[in-house]
PDB file of C-alpha atoms in Angstrom:
ATOM      1  CA  UNK A 262      -0.686   0.220  20.945  1.00 49.00           C
ATOM      2  CA  UNK A 263      -0.036  -1.641  17.699  1.00 63.00           C
ATOM      3  CA  UNK A 264      -0.711  -0.642  14.135  1.00 82.00           C
ATOM      4  CA  UNK A 265      -2.937  -3.023  12.148  1.00 89.00           C
ATOM      5  CA  UNK A 266      -1.530  -4.271   8.830  1.00 91.00           C
ATOM      6  CA  UNK A 267      -3.230  -6.864   6.619  1.00 91.00           C
ATOM      7  CA  UNK A 268      -2.193  -8.920   3.637  1.00 91.00           C
ATOM      8  CA  UNK A 269      -4.234  -8.204   0.521  1.00 89.00           C
ATOM      9  CA  UNK A 270      -4.262  -9.481  -3.018  1.00 83.00           C
ATOM     10  CA  UNK A 271      -2.192  -7.794  -5.715  1.00 77.00           C
ATOM     11  CA  UNK A 272      -5.160  -8.203  -8.033  1.00 69.00           C
ATOM     12  CA  UNK A 273      -7.383  -5.110  -8.255  1.00 55.00           C
ATOM     13  CA  UNK A 274     -10.931  -5.609  -6.938  1.00 53.00           C
ATOM     14  CA  UNK A 275     -10.224  -9.155  -5.753  1.00 59.00           C
ATOM     15  CA  UNK A 276     -11.613 -10.301  -2.421  1.00 61.00           C
ATOM     16  CA  UNK A 277      -8.893 -10.036   0.215  1.00 71.00           C
ATOM     17  CA  UNK A 278      -9.829 -13.262   1.972  1.00 80.00           C
ATOM     18  CA  UNK A 279      -7.389 -16.147   1.699  1.00 86.00           C
ATOM     19  CA  UNK A 280      -8.359 -19.817   1.730  1.00 87.00           C
ATOM     20  CA  UNK A 281      -7.204 -21.643   4.859  1.00 88.00           C
ATOM     21  CA  UNK A 282      -5.835 -24.669   2.988  1.00 87.00           C
ATOM     22  CA  UNK A 283      -4.058 -22.580   0.317  1.00 89.00           C
ATOM     23  CA  UNK A 284      -2.223 -20.423   2.846  1.00 89.00           C
ATOM     24  CA  UNK A 285      -1.410 -23.378   5.076  1.00 89.00           C
ATOM     25  CA  UNK A 286       0.103 -25.324   2.142  1.00 90.00           C
ATOM     26  CA  UNK A 287       2.206 -22.348   1.052  1.00 91.00           C
ATOM     27  CA  UNK A 288       3.497 -21.706   4.582  1.00 90.00           C
ATOM     28  CA  UNK A 289       4.369 -25.377   5.028  1.00 90.00           C
ATOM     29  CA  UNK A 290       6.589 -25.120   1.922  1.00 91.00           C
ATOM     30  CA  UNK A 291       8.377 -22.028   3.215  1.00 89.00           C
ATOM     31  CA  UNK A 292      11.975 -22.135   4.379  1.00 90.00           C
ATOM     32  CA  UNK A 293      11.423 -18.985   6.473  1.00 90.00           C
ATOM     33  CA  UNK A 294       7.940 -19.301   8.005  1.00 91.00           C
ATOM     34  CA  UNK A 295       5.969 -22.000   9.793  1.00 89.00           C
ATOM     35  CA  UNK A 296       2.517 -22.609  11.266  1.00 89.00           C
ATOM     36  CA  UNK A 297       2.125 -22.338  15.021  1.00 86.00           C
ATOM     37  CA  UNK A 298      -0.961 -23.012  17.169  1.00 83.00           C
ATOM     38  CA  UNK A 299      -3.243 -24.340  14.423  1.00 85.00           C
ATOM     39  CA  UNK A 300      -6.773 -25.082  15.676  1.00 87.00           C
ATOM     40  CA  UNK A 301      -8.206 -26.093  12.294  1.00 83.00           C
ATOM     41  CA  UNK A 302      -9.761 -22.678  11.596  1.00 85.00           C
ATOM     42  CA  UNK A 303      -7.059 -20.194  12.498  1.00 87.00           C
ATOM     43  CA  UNK A 304      -3.337 -20.232  13.113  1.00 88.00           C
ATOM     44  CA  UNK A 305      -0.312 -18.090  13.838  1.00 89.00           C
ATOM     45  CA  UNK A 306       2.520 -17.714  11.346  1.00 89.00           C
ATOM     46  CA  UNK A 307       5.963 -17.372  12.886  1.00 88.00           C
ATOM     47  CA  UNK A 308       9.550 -17.360  11.647  1.00 88.00           C
ATOM     48  CA  UNK A 309      11.351 -20.700  11.789  1.00 85.00           C
ATOM     49  CA  UNK A 310      14.604 -19.109  12.938  1.00 82.00           C
ATOM     50  CA  UNK A 311      13.172 -15.970  14.516  1.00 71.00           C
ATOM     51  CA  UNK A 312      13.586 -14.729  18.056  1.00 70.00           C
ATOM     52  CA  UNK A 313       9.937 -15.412  18.789  1.00 68.00           C
ATOM     53  CA  UNK A 314       8.929 -11.784  18.322  1.00 74.00           C
ATOM     54  CA  UNK A 315       7.065 -12.110  14.999  1.00 85.00           C
ATOM     55  CA  UNK A 316       3.571 -13.504  14.864  1.00 89.00           C
ATOM     56  CA  UNK A 317       1.074 -12.971  12.041  1.00 90.00           C
ATOM     57  CA  UNK A 318      -2.449 -14.264  12.467  1.00 90.00           C
ATOM     58  CA  UNK A 319      -4.697 -16.118  10.041  1.00 90.00           C
ATOM     59  CA  UNK A 320      -8.346 -15.911  11.079  1.00 89.00           C
ATOM     60  CA  UNK A 321     -11.587 -16.013   9.043  1.00 88.00           C
ATOM     61  CA  UNK A 322      -9.688 -15.691   5.766  1.00 87.00           C
ATOM     62  CA  UNK A 323      -7.562 -12.716   6.773  1.00 91.00           C
ATOM     63  CA  UNK A 324      -3.848 -12.500   7.567  1.00 90.00           C
ATOM     64  CA  UNK A 325      -2.802  -9.620   9.798  1.00 91.00           C
ATOM     65  CA  UNK A 326      -0.479  -8.266  12.464  1.00 92.00           C
ATOM     66  CA  UNK A 327      -0.770  -5.561  15.066  1.00 90.00           C
ATOM     67  CA  UNK A 328       2.593  -4.013  15.838  1.00 87.00           C
ATOM     68  CA  UNK A 329       4.575  -0.815  16.029  1.00 85.00           C
ATOM     69  CA  UNK A 330       7.951  -2.545  15.593  1.00 88.00           C
ATOM     70  CA  UNK A 331       9.767  -1.932  12.302  1.00 90.00           C
ATOM     71  CA  UNK A 332      11.397  -5.379  12.398  1.00 90.00           C
ATOM     72  CA  UNK A 333       8.001  -7.098  12.602  1.00 91.00           C
ATOM     73  CA  UNK A 334       6.572  -4.935   9.817  1.00 91.00           C
ATOM     74  CA  UNK A 335       9.605  -5.791   7.665  1.00 92.00           C
ATOM     75  CA  UNK A 336       9.079  -9.515   8.319  1.00 91.00           C
ATOM     76  CA  UNK A 337       5.380  -9.128   7.451  1.00 92.00           C
ATOM     77  CA  UNK A 338       6.354  -7.484   4.155  1.00 93.00           C
ATOM     78  CA  UNK A 339       8.615 -10.490   3.458  1.00 93.00           C
ATOM     79  CA  UNK A 340       5.664 -12.786   4.232  1.00 93.00           C
ATOM     80  CA  UNK A 341       3.556 -10.796   1.744  1.00 92.00           C
ATOM     81  CA  UNK A 342       6.240 -11.213  -0.914  1.00 93.00           C
ATOM     82  CA  UNK A 343       6.440 -14.944  -0.220  1.00 93.00           C
ATOM     83  CA  UNK A 344       2.646 -15.287  -0.526  1.00 91.00           C
ATOM     84  CA  UNK A 345       2.622 -13.072  -3.649  1.00 91.00           C
ATOM     85  CA  UNK A 346       0.435 -10.414  -2.148  1.00 91.00           C
ATOM     86  CA  UNK A 347       1.036  -7.077  -0.411  1.00 91.00           C
ATOM     87  CA  UNK A 348       0.935  -5.556   3.065  1.00 92.00           C
ATOM     88  CA  UNK A 349      -1.651  -2.772   3.521  1.00 90.00           C
ATOM     89  CA  UNK A 350      -1.938  -0.527   6.576  1.00 89.00           C
ATOM     90  CA  UNK A 351      -5.033   0.921   8.242  1.00 82.00           C
ATOM     91  CA  UNK A 352      -4.849   4.111   6.193  1.00 80.00           C
ATOM     92  CA  UNK A 353      -4.775   2.237   2.875  1.00 82.00           C
ATOM     93  CA  UNK A 354      -1.033   2.548   2.312  1.00 86.00           C
ATOM     94  CA  UNK A 355       0.819  -0.378   0.776  1.00 88.00           C
ATOM     95  CA  UNK A 356       4.282  -1.148   2.106  1.00 92.00           C
ATOM     96  CA  UNK A 357       7.196  -1.675  -0.280  1.00 92.00           C
ATOM     97  CA  UNK A 358       9.475  -1.411   2.755  1.00 92.00           C
ATOM     98  CA  UNK A 359       9.018  -0.129   6.309  1.00 91.00           C
ATOM     99  CA  UNK A 360       9.917   3.394   5.151  1.00 90.00           C
ATOM    100  CA  UNK A 361       8.531   3.281   1.610  1.00 90.00           C
ATOM    101  CA  UNK A 362       4.752   3.208   1.158  1.00 89.00           C
ATOM    102  CA  UNK A 363       2.409   4.046  -1.697  1.00 85.00           C
ATOM    103  CA  UNK A 364      -1.295   3.919  -2.497  1.00 83.00           C
ATOM    104  CA  UNK A 365      -2.107   0.955  -4.720  1.00 81.00           C
ATOM    105  CA  UNK A 366      -4.497   1.826  -7.586  1.00 78.00           C
ATOM    106  CA  UNK A 367      -6.818  -0.987  -6.489  1.00 75.00           C
ATOM    107  CA  UNK A 368      -7.275   0.693  -3.097  1.00 75.00           C
ATOM    108  CA  UNK A 369      -8.058   4.259  -4.187  1.00 72.00           C
ATOM    109  CA  UNK A 370     -11.844   3.799  -4.350  1.00 70.00           C
ATOM    110  CA  UNK A 371     -11.830   2.069  -0.945  1.00 69.00           C
ATOM    111  CA  UNK A 372      -9.761   4.896   0.540  1.00 69.00           C
ATOM    112  CA  UNK A 373     -12.051   7.585  -0.916  1.00 69.00           C
ATOM    113  CA  UNK A 374     -15.140   5.764   0.378  1.00 69.00           C
ATOM    114  CA  UNK A 375     -13.699   5.744   3.912  1.00 65.00           C
ATOM    115  CA  UNK A 376     -12.882   9.461   4.015  1.00 63.00           C
ATOM    116  CA  UNK A 377     -14.850  11.625   6.430  1.00 63.00           C
ATOM    117  CA  UNK A 378     -16.970  14.422   4.873  1.00 68.00           C
ATOM    118  CA  UNK A 379     -14.367  16.979   6.007  1.00 65.00           C
ATOM    119  CA  UNK A 380     -11.532  14.975   4.416  1.00 58.00           C
ATOM    120  CA  UNK A 381     -13.538  14.618   1.176  1.00 58.00           C
ATOM    121  CA  UNK A 382     -14.081  18.388   1.145  1.00 60.00           C
ATOM    122  CA  UNK A 383     -10.338  18.937   1.637  1.00 58.00           C
ATOM    123  CA  UNK A 384      -9.516  16.384  -1.073  1.00 55.00           C
ATOM    124  CA  UNK A 385     -11.760  18.252  -3.538  1.00 59.00           C
ATOM    125  CA  UNK A 386     -10.078  21.521  -2.545  1.00 62.00           C
ATOM    126  CA  UNK A 387      -6.645  19.987  -3.135  1.00 59.00           C
ATOM    127  CA  UNK A 388      -7.743  18.689  -6.557  1.00 66.00           C
ATOM    128  CA  UNK A 389      -9.070  22.153  -7.499  1.00 68.00           C
ATOM    129  CA  UNK A 390      -5.865  23.765  -6.231  1.00 63.00           C
ATOM    130  CA  UNK A 391      -3.762  21.355  -8.301  1.00 67.00           C
ATOM    131  CA  UNK A 392      -5.840  22.143 -11.403  1.00 77.00           C
ATOM    132  CA  UNK A 393      -5.373  25.893 -10.872  1.00 74.00           C
ATOM    133  CA  UNK A 394      -1.613  25.472 -10.340  1.00 78.00           C
ATOM    134  CA  UNK A 395      -1.332  23.382 -13.515  1.00 80.00           C
ATOM    135  CA  UNK A 396      -3.319  25.989 -15.476  1.00 82.00           C
ATOM    136  CA  UNK A 397      -0.997  28.752 -14.219  1.00 85.00           C
ATOM    137  CA  UNK A 398       2.020  26.676 -15.266  1.00 87.00           C
ATOM    138  CA  UNK A 399       0.562  26.178 -18.755  1.00 89.00           C
ATOM    139  CA  UNK A 400      -0.271  29.887 -19.163  1.00 88.00           C
ATOM    140  CA  UNK A 401       3.214  30.815 -17.939  1.00 88.00           C
ATOM    141  CA  UNK A 402       4.778  28.440 -20.468  1.00 90.00           C
ATOM    142  CA  UNK A 403       2.674  29.903 -23.285  1.00 92.00           C
ATOM    143  CA  UNK A 404       3.667  33.462 -22.321  1.00 92.00           C
ATOM    144  CA  UNK A 405       7.353  32.491 -22.080  1.00 90.00           C
ATOM    145  CA  UNK A 406       7.312  30.776 -25.479  1.00 91.00           C
ATOM    146  CA  UNK A 407       5.458  33.735 -27.039  1.00 91.00           C
ATOM    147  CA  UNK A 408       8.051  36.192 -25.728  1.00 91.00           C
ATOM    148  CA  UNK A 409      10.895  33.976 -26.932  1.00 91.00           C
ATOM    149  CA  UNK A 410       9.242  33.720 -30.351  1.00 89.00           C
ATOM    150  CA  UNK A 411       8.941  37.524 -30.571  1.00 90.00           C
ATOM    151  CA  UNK A 412      12.615  37.970 -29.590  1.00 91.00           C
ATOM    152  CA  UNK A 413      13.768  35.475 -32.208  1.00 90.00           C
ATOM    153  CA  UNK A 414      11.489  37.060 -34.840  1.00 88.00           C
ATOM    154  CA  UNK A 415      12.851  40.530 -34.006  1.00 88.00           C
ATOM    155  CA  UNK A 416      16.469  39.304 -34.344  1.00 88.00           C
ATOM    156  CA  UNK A 417      15.707  37.662 -37.681  1.00 88.00           C
ATOM    157  CA  UNK A 418      14.180  40.893 -39.039  1.00 86.00           C
ATOM    158  CA  UNK A 419      16.849  42.930 -37.414  1.00 72.00           C
TER     159      UNK A 419
END
């Protein structure tokens, strides 16, 4: 079973649909990619010199792949770079490389809206936990600095 990855805009809150003619023109100028099986509404993007394993699909304004192969994901990331956009997985993660992902600020609201009630509850618990930990760190720092101040004061009087 493949993992679904889509190309999305780098611009926050921009519609993630791509215009057929814009994408087609950009791909036709590429030295690495080419259009394959174009029916006038959708097409497949393949590598010009590839082994025939990579195929990204353009359909109804969206560009996507479904794969579990690292090599194909890496090629899709290169396609995203060429098209000046980014590759986003099903769980909202954006790929810098196959092994390096992050959550783009423009996707955080979308990710939060798609969380199940249980996941939202856990996310709130994690936020509260992080606040408590930070508060403990601050109090600990204040106590440490106070003790150090008293030691220095005692030595100066001493």
